[in-house]
Coordinates of C-alpha atoms and ligand atoms in Angstrom, one line a residue:
X16 CA -50.1 -78.1 130.8
X17 CA -47.8 -80.9 130.1
X18 CA -50.4 -82.8 128.1
X19 CA -51.0 -79.6 126.1
X20 CA -47.4 -78.7 125.5
X21 CA -45.9 -82.1 124.9
X22 CA -47.7 -82.3 121.6
X23 CA -47.8 -79.8 118.7
X24 CA -51.2 -78.5 117.8
X25 CA -50.7 -79.2 114.1
X26 CA -48.0 -80.8 112.1
X27 CA -48.0 -80.5 108.2
X28 CA -45.9 -82.8 106.1
X29 CA -45.6 -81.8 102.3
X30 CA -43.9 -83.0 99.0
X31 CA -42.3 -80.0 97.1
X32 CA -41.5 -80.7 93.4
X33 CA -38.5 -78.9 91.9
X34 CA -37.5 -79.1 88.3
X35 CA -33.6 -79.3 88.6
X36 CA -31.3 -77.6 86.3
X37 CA -30.3 -80.8 84.5
X38 CA -34.1 -81.5 83.6
X39 CA -34.6 -84.1 86.5
X40 CA -37.7 -83.8 88.8
X41 CA -36.8 -83.8 92.3
X42 CA -39.3 -84.1 95.2
X43 CA -38.3 -82.6 98.6
X44 CA -39.8 -83.3 102.0
X45 CA -41.0 -80.4 103.9
X46 CA -42.7 -79.8 107.3
X47 CA -44.3 -77.0 109.2
X48 CA -45.0 -77.6 112.8
X49 CA -47.4 -75.4 114.6
X50 CA -46.8 -76.1 118.3
X51 CA -48.9 -73.9 120.4
X52 CA -51.2 -70.8 119.6
X53 CA -52.3 -69.8 123.1
X54 CA -50.5 -66.5 123.0
X55 CA -51.0 -65.6 119.4
X56 CA -50.0 -66.6 115.8
X57 CA -47.3 -69.3 115.5
X58 CA -43.7 -67.8 114.9
X59 CA -40.4 -69.6 114.1
X60 CA -37.9 -70.1 111.4
X61 CA -37.6 -72.4 108.4
X62 CA -34.5 -74.6 108.3
X63 CA -33.0 -76.1 105.2
X64 CA -30.7 -78.9 106.2
X65 CA -29.9 -82.4 104.9
X66 CA -30.3 -84.0 108.4
X67 CA -33.6 -82.5 109.7
X68 CA -36.3 -84.7 110.9
X69 CA -39.9 -84.1 112.0
X70 CA -39.0 -85.0 115.5
X71 CA -36.2 -82.1 115.4
X72 CA -38.8 -79.7 114.0
X73 CA -41.2 -80.5 116.7
X74 CA -38.6 -79.9 119.4
X75 CA -37.5 -76.7 117.7
X76 CA -41.1 -75.5 117.6
X77 CA -41.4 -76.2 121.3
X78 CA -38.4 -74.1 122.1
X79 CA -40.0 -71.2 120.0
X80 CA -43.2 -71.5 122.1
X81 CA -41.0 -71.1 125.2
X82 CA -38.8 -68.3 123.8
X83 CA -41.5 -66.2 122.5
X84 CA -43.4 -66.5 125.8
X85 CA -40.4 -65.5 127.8
X86 CA -39.9 -62.5 125.7
X87 CA -43.4 -61.4 126.2
X88 CA -44.3 -61.4 122.7
X89 CA -47.8 -62.0 121.2
X90 CA -46.8 -65.3 119.5
X91 CA -47.2 -69.0 119.9
X92 CA -44.3 -71.3 118.6
X93 CA -43.7 -72.9 115.1
X94 CA -40.8 -74.2 113.1
X95 CA -40.4 -75.3 109.4
X96 CA -38.0 -77.5 107.8
X97 CA -36.9 -78.9 104.4
X98 CA -34.8 -81.9 104.1
X99 CA -32.2 -80.5 101.6
X100 CA -28.6 -79.4 101.6
X101 CA -29.0 -75.9 100.1
X102 CA -25.3 -75.6 99.3
X103 CA -25.7 -78.2 96.6
X104 CA -28.6 -76.3 94.9
X105 CA -28.3 -73.7 92.2
X106 CA -29.8 -70.3 92.8
X107 CA -32.6 -71.1 90.5
X108 CA -33.3 -74.5 92.2
X109 CA -33.2 -72.8 95.8
X110 CA -35.6 -70.1 94.5
X111 CA -38.0 -73.0 93.1
X112 CA -37.7 -74.8 96.3
X113 CA -38.6 -71.8 98.5
X114 CA -41.6 -70.8 96.4
X115 CA -42.7 -74.3 96.4
X116 CA -42.5 -74.7 100.1
X117 CA -45.0 -71.6 100.3
X118 CA -47.2 -72.9 97.5
X119 CA -47.5 -76.3 99.6
X120 CA -48.3 -74.5 102.9
X121 CA -50.2 -71.5 101.8
X122 CA -53.4 -72.4 103.4
X123 CA -51.8 -72.6 106.8
X124 CA -49.6 -69.5 106.6
X125 CA -50.4 -65.8 106.9
X126 CA -49.5 -62.6 108.9
X127 CA -52.1 -63.4 111.5
X128 CA -51.9 -67.1 111.5
X129 CA -48.2 -68.3 111.2
X130 CA -45.2 -66.1 110.4
X131 CA -42.0 -67.8 109.5
X132 CA -38.5 -66.3 109.5
X133 CA -35.0 -67.7 108.4
X134 CA -33.0 -70.3 110.4
X135 CA -30.0 -72.5 109.6
X136 CA -29.8 -72.8 105.8
X137 CA -32.1 -69.9 104.9
X138 CA -31.5 -66.2 104.7
X139 CA -33.2 -62.8 103.8
X140 CA -33.0 -63.8 100.1
X141 CA -35.0 -66.9 100.6
X142 CA -37.5 -64.7 102.7
X143 CA -37.8 -62.4 99.7
X144 CA -38.8 -65.2 97.5
X145 CA -41.2 -66.5 100.0
X146 CA -42.9 -63.2 100.8
X147 CA -43.3 -62.7 97.0
X148 CA -44.7 -66.1 96.4
X149 CA -47.1 -65.7 99.4
X150 CA -48.2 -62.3 98.2
X151 CA -48.8 -63.4 94.6
X152 CA -51.1 -66.2 95.9
X153 CA -53.0 -63.9 98.1
X154 CA -53.4 -61.3 95.4
X155 CA -51.9 -58.4 97.4
X156 CA -48.6 -57.6 99.2
X157 CA -48.5 -59.1 102.6
X158 CA -45.1 -58.0 104.1
X159 CA -46.0 -59.1 107.6
X160 CA -46.2 -62.7 106.5
X161 CA -42.5 -63.4 106.7
X162 CA -39.8 -61.6 108.9
X163 CA -36.2 -60.9 108.4
X164 CA -36.7 -59.9 104.8
X165 CA -34.3 -57.7 102.9
X166 CA -34.5 -53.9 103.5
X167 CA -36.0 -53.5 99.9
X168 CA -38.9 -55.9 100.8
X169 CA -40.0 -54.0 104.1
X170 CA -37.1 -55.8 106.1
X171 CA -35.8 -54.3 109.2
X172 CA -32.1 -53.4 109.0
X173 CA -31.4 -54.3 112.7
X174 CA -32.4 -57.8 112.0
X175 CA -29.0 -58.7 110.7
X176 CA -27.2 -58.1 113.9
X177 CA -30.2 -58.5 116.4
X178 CA -29.4 -61.8 117.9
X179 CA -25.7 -60.8 118.7
X180 CA -26.8 -57.3 119.9
X181 CA -29.3 -59.0 122.2
X182 CA -26.6 -61.4 123.6
X183 CA -24.4 -58.4 124.1
X184 CA -27.1 -56.7 126.3
X185 CA -27.7 -60.0 128.1
X186 CA -23.9 -60.2 128.8
X187 CA -23.8 -56.7 130.1
X188 CA -26.9 -57.1 132.4
X189 CA -25.5 -60.4 133.7
X190 CA -22.0 -58.9 134.2
X191 CA -23.4 -56.1 136.3
X192 CA -25.1 -58.6 138.6
X193 CA -22.2 -61.1 138.8
X194 CA -19.2 -58.8 138.8
X195 CA -20.7 -55.5 139.8
X196 CA -19.9 -53.8 136.4
X197 CA -18.9 -54.8 132.9
X198 CA -16.1 -52.2 131.9
X199 CA -12.8 -54.0 131.0
X200 CA -14.1 -57.6 131.6
X201 CA -12.7 -60.1 129.4
X202 CA -14.9 -62.1 126.9
X203 CA -14.2 -65.2 124.8
X204 CA -16.5 -66.1 121.9
X205 CA -16.8 -69.5 120.4
X206 CA -18.3 -69.4 116.9
X207 CA -17.9 -66.4 114.6
X208 CA -21.0 -66.5 112.6
X209 CA -23.9 -64.3 112.7
X210 CA -24.5 -64.6 116.3
X211 CA -20.8 -64.6 117.5
X212 CA -19.5 -61.8 115.3
X213 CA -22.3 -59.4 116.4
X214 CA -22.1 -60.6 120.0
X215 CA -18.3 -59.8 120.1
X216 CA -18.8 -56.5 118.2
X217 CA -21.4 -55.1 120.4
X218 CA -20.0 -56.3 123.6
X219 CA -16.7 -54.7 122.7
X220 CA -18.6 -51.3 122.1
X221 CA -20.2 -51.8 125.5
X222 CA -16.6 -51.9 127.2
X223 CA -15.8 -55.6 127.1
X224 CA -12.4 -56.6 126.0
X225 CA -12.8 -59.6 123.6
X226 CA -9.7 -61.7 124.0
X227 CA -10.6 -64.9 122.2
X228 CA -12.6 -65.8 119.0
X229 CA -13.0 -69.0 117.2
X230 CA -14.7 -70.8 114.2
X231 CA -14.1 -74.2 112.6
X232 CA -10.5 -73.1 111.5
X233 CA -9.3 -72.7 115.0
X234 CA -9.0 -70.1 117.9
X235 CA -7.4 -66.7 117.9
X236 CA -6.2 -65.6 121.5
X237 CA -4.8 -62.3 122.3
X238 CA -4.8 -61.1 126.0
X239 CA -4.2 -57.5 124.8
X240 CA -7.5 -57.5 123.1
X241 CA -8.8 -58.4 119.5
X242 CA -9.9 -55.6 117.2
X243 CA -13.5 -57.1 116.5
X244 CA -14.1 -55.1 113.4
X245 CA -10.9 -56.0 111.8
X246 CA -11.6 -59.8 112.7
X247 CA -15.0 -59.6 111.1
X248 CA -13.5 -58.2 107.9
X249 CA -10.8 -61.0 107.9
X250 CA -13.5 -63.7 108.5
X251 CA -15.9 -62.3 105.7
X252 CA -13.0 -61.9 103.1
X253 CA -11.1 -65.1 103.8
X254 CA -13.7 -67.4 105.5
X255 CA -11.4 -68.1 108.4
X256 CA -10.9 -66.4 111.8
X257 CA -7.2 -67.7 112.1
X258 CA -6.2 -65.3 109.2
X259 CA -6.5 -62.5 111.8
X260 CA -3.0 -61.0 111.7
X261 CA -2.0 -61.1 115.4
X262 CA -2.5 -63.1 118.5
X263 CA -1.8 -66.7 119.4
X264 CA -3.4 -69.3 117.0
X265 CA -4.8 -72.6 118.6
X266 CA -6.0 -75.4 116.5
X267 CA -8.9 -76.5 118.6
X268 CA -12.1 -74.3 117.9
X269 CA -13.2 -75.1 121.4
X270 CA -10.1 -73.5 122.9
X271 CA -12.0 -70.2 123.1
X272 CA -14.1 -71.8 125.8
X273 CA -11.1 -72.6 127.9
X274 CA -9.1 -69.4 128.1
X275 CA -8.6 -67.5 131.2
X276 CA -11.5 -64.9 131.0
X277 CA -14.5 -63.4 133.0
X278 CA -17.1 -64.3 130.5
X279 CA -17.4 -67.0 127.9
X280 CA -20.0 -67.2 125.0
X281 CA -20.7 -70.5 123.3
X282 CA -22.2 -69.0 120.1
X283 CA -21.5 -71.8 117.6
X284 CA -23.6 -75.0 118.2
X285 CA -25.5 -77.2 120.6
X286 CA -23.7 -79.6 123.0
X287 CA -20.4 -77.8 123.3
X288 CA -20.0 -77.7 127.0
X289 CA -20.4 -81.1 128.4
X290 CA -19.4 -83.5 131.3
X291 CA -16.2 -84.2 129.4
X292 CA -14.9 -80.6 129.3
X293 CA -16.8 -78.5 131.8
X294 CA -13.7 -78.5 134.3
X295 CA -11.6 -76.6 131.6
X296 CA -14.0 -73.6 131.7
X297 CA -12.4 -70.9 133.9
X298 CA -15.0 -68.1 133.3
X299 CA -17.5 -67.2 136.1
X300 CA -20.3 -66.4 133.7
X301 CA -21.5 -68.4 130.5
X302 CA -23.9 -66.5 128.1
X303 CA -25.5 -69.1 125.7
X304 CA -25.6 -67.3 122.2
X305 CA -26.2 -70.7 120.6
X306 CA -29.2 -72.8 121.1
X307 CA -28.5 -75.7 123.7
X308 CA -24.6 -75.3 123.9
X309 CA -24.5 -76.5 127.5
X310 CA -25.8 -80.0 128.3
X311 CA -28.1 -80.2 131.6
X312 CA -25.4 -82.4 133.3
X313 CA -22.6 -80.0 132.6
X314 CA -24.8 -77.1 133.8
X315 CA -25.2 -78.8 137.1
X316 CA -21.4 -79.1 137.4
X317 CA -20.9 -75.5 136.5
X318 CA -23.5 -74.5 139.0
X319 CA -21.7 -76.5 141.7
X320 CA -18.6 -74.4 140.9
X321 CA -20.5 -71.1 141.2
X322 CA -20.8 -70.4 137.5
X323 CA -23.7 -68.5 136.4
X324 CA -25.2 -69.7 133.0
X325 CA -27.6 -67.2 131.1
X326 CA -29.9 -69.4 129.3
X327 CA -30.4 -69.4 125.5
X328 CA -34.1 -68.8 125.5
X329 CA -33.2 -65.4 127.2
X330 CA -29.8 -64.6 125.9
X331 CA -30.5 -65.3 122.1
X332 CA -34.0 -63.9 121.9
X333 CA -32.9 -60.6 120.1
X334 CA -33.6 -62.1 116.7
X335 CA -37.2 -63.0 117.3
X336 CA -37.8 -59.7 119.1
X337 CA -36.6 -57.8 116.1
X338 CA -38.8 -60.0 113.9
X339 CA -41.7 -59.0 116.0
X340 CA -40.8 -55.3 115.6
X341 CA -40.5 -55.8 111.9
X342 CA -44.0 -57.5 111.9
X343 CA -45.5 -54.7 113.8
X344 CA -44.0 -52.1 111.4
X345 CA -45.2 -54.0 108.3
X346 CA -48.8 -54.6 109.6
X347 CA -49.0 -50.9 109.9
X348 CA -47.0 -50.0 106.9
X349 CA -45.0 -47.6 109.2
X350 CA -41.4 -47.3 109.7
X351 CA -39.1 -46.7 112.5
X352 CA -35.4 -45.7 112.2
X353 CA -32.6 -48.2 112.8
X354 CA -31.8 -46.4 116.1
X355 CA -35.3 -46.3 117.3
X356 CA -35.7 -50.1 116.7
X357 CA -32.4 -50.9 118.3
X358 CA -33.4 -49.0 121.4
X359 CA -36.7 -50.8 121.5
X360 CA -34.8 -54.1 121.1
X361 CA -32.5 -53.1 124.0
X362 CA -35.2 -52.1 126.3
X363 CA -37.0 -55.4 125.7
X364 CA -33.9 -57.5 126.4
X365 CA -33.2 -55.4 129.5
X366 CA -36.6 -55.8 130.9
X367 CA -36.7 -59.5 130.1
X368 CA -33.3 -60.0 131.8
X369 CA -34.5 -58.1 134.9
X370 CA -37.6 -60.3 135.1
X371 CA -35.7 -63.5 135.0
X372 CA -33.0 -62.4 137.5
X373 CA -35.7 -61.3 139.9
X374 CA -37.4 -64.7 139.6
X375 CA -34.0 -66.4 139.9
X376 CA -33.3 -64.6 143.3
X377 CA -36.8 -65.5 144.5
X378 CA -36.4 -69.1 143.7
X379 CA -32.9 -69.3 145.3
X380 CA -34.4 -68.2 148.6
X381 CA -36.4 -71.5 148.9
X382 CA -34.4 -73.7 146.6
X383 CA -30.6 -73.0 146.5
X384 CA -30.0 -75.2 143.6
X385 CA -32.2 -73.1 141.4
X386 CA -30.6 -71.8 138.0
X387 CA -31.4 -68.9 135.8
X388 CA -32.7 -71.5 133.3
X389 CA -35.2 -72.7 135.9
X390 CA -36.4 -69.1 136.4
X391 CA -36.7 -68.4 132.7
X392 CA -38.7 -71.7 132.0
X393 CA -41.1 -70.9 134.9
X394 CA -41.9 -67.4 133.6
X395 CA -42.4 -68.7 130.2
X396 CA -44.6 -71.4 131.2
X397 CA -46.5 -69.4 133.6
X398 CA -47.6 -66.9 130.8
X399 CA -48.7 -69.7 128.5
X400 CA -50.6 -71.3 131.4
X401 CA -52.4 -68.1 132.2
X402 CA -53.4 -67.7 128.6
X403 CA -54.5 -71.4 128.3
X404 CA -56.7 -71.0 131.5
X405 CA -58.2 -67.8 130.3
X406 CA -59.2 -69.6 127.2
X407 CA -60.8 -72.3 129.1
X408 CA -58.5 -75.1 127.8
X409 CA -57.7 -76.3 131.2
Ligands
NAD10 P1 -23.6 -69.4 111.6 O1 -23.7 -70.5 110.6 O2 -23.7 -67.9 111.0 O3 -22.2 -69.4 112.4 C1 -21.8 -70.6 113.2 C2 -20.3 -70.3 113.5 O4 -19.9 -71.4 114.3 C3 -19.6 -70.3 112.2 O5 -18.5 -69.3 112.3 C4 -18.7 -71.7 112.4 O6 -17.5 -71.7 111.8 C5 -18.6 -71.7 113.9 N1 -18.4 -73.2 114.4 C6 -19.1 -74.3 114.0 N2 -18.7 -75.3 114.9 C7 -17.7 -74.8 115.7 C8 -17.0 -75.3 116.7 N3 -17.0 -76.6 117.1 N4 -16.2 -74.5 117.4 C9 -16.1 -73.2 117.1 N5 -16.9 -72.6 116.1 C10 -17.7 -73.4 115.4 O7 -24.8 -69.7 112.7 P2 -25.6 -68.7 113.6 O8 -26.7 -68.0 112.9 O9 -24.6 -67.6 114.2 O10 -26.1 -69.6 114.9 C11 -25.2 -70.0 115.9 C12 -26.1 -70.6 116.9 O11 -27.0 -69.5 117.4 C13 -27.0 -71.7 116.5 O12 -27.3 -72.6 117.7 C14 -28.4 -70.9 116.3 O13 -29.4 -71.8 116.4 C15 -28.3 -69.9 117.3 N6 -29.2 -68.8 117.1 C16 -29.0 -68.0 116.0 C17 -29.8 -67.0 115.8 C18 -29.8 -66.0 114.6 O14 -30.5 -65.1 114.4 N7 -28.7 -66.2 113.7 C19 -31.0 -66.7 116.7 C20 -31.1 -67.5 117.8 C21 -30.2 -68.6 117.9

């Protein structure tokens, strides 16, 4: 299994020509990594970022193989990237790049082959250009070939808040097991972008009291509770969370991790809870909305203090789960209501959580140092191994 999973099945490197607005020709470097197809078509986002490397893309594709397996989806893992700073492109240049990426990779994409979605630096607008380009090359509309598209192009309206909603369900499920309930528990959220905003919003609807939020502008702390809807409005209108009109303002964006709360959600970036700062965390429960926010060394220290960490591949899977639900609808040209789709997402998140928790309890009986992450990885790897064996690869 290690030999199979330690190398991607296929790596494609492409050169994408774009005629810039000033007449220059620029060639962008792009990748698509198709990591493992044992469980189904490859699935994973496309990242537009100035620092992406092929090695990063391989690592991210590997994480997708594990996340898709753990979520019980009929997908293998994939990931794509273009080495570019999308903020420096005009809208026309961005469209040319998005369409060029699809033209370069057309032979290895497709609704039953490899189904991309957005990632850092890409969004539903980019998916719209990509699905249009793909459909033109194919000669028919192929909505299921990309997910997280705008609603006008067969996108699912739940997708925009799916990751945060899934995080909130995971937070509630974990709180019930760790604290015996969730009503009135305090929550602090670091990072107030797509994941953090919707995590805070849905958790507050579920009865948590959100007392701290942060972004790169700083932290807002209000022990009486933050009005999350108002905070989202302020963040979207002014770009800064610290413009929220009440509460205490702290300069350090990481302060949200350190306030005296029951649950903390690192929803911003990787490597936020480390050996240097883990002692400052007062919460008994950490729910990883971001990918890789806790270093393995810090997780061990938190474990020694009795802190439970809900791992990223479980907590933030809501996005890919709704991408799957969008894909199923698109393949059948069928439509579920927003409420129906959200109910399906909630059920899948709850069942996944229950599976991981049961495995975690079982592991702890023989190995007291086992973590929820160990349990999640074991389930994910077992499912891939069963498929690999059934196929006769092992
Ligand atoms: P985003 O760009 O929408 O938001 C990131 C937020 O974090 C911004 O508000 C930014 O100001 C803030 N931030 C950056 N550095 C910070 C710091 N040091 N302290 C506090 N805040 C900081 O990104 P996103 O889509 O919300 O992604 C966040 C994380 O969630 C990433 O790790 C991403 O891989 C992961 N994730 C996102 C999705 C999704 O569907 N959006 C799905 C799975 C995982």
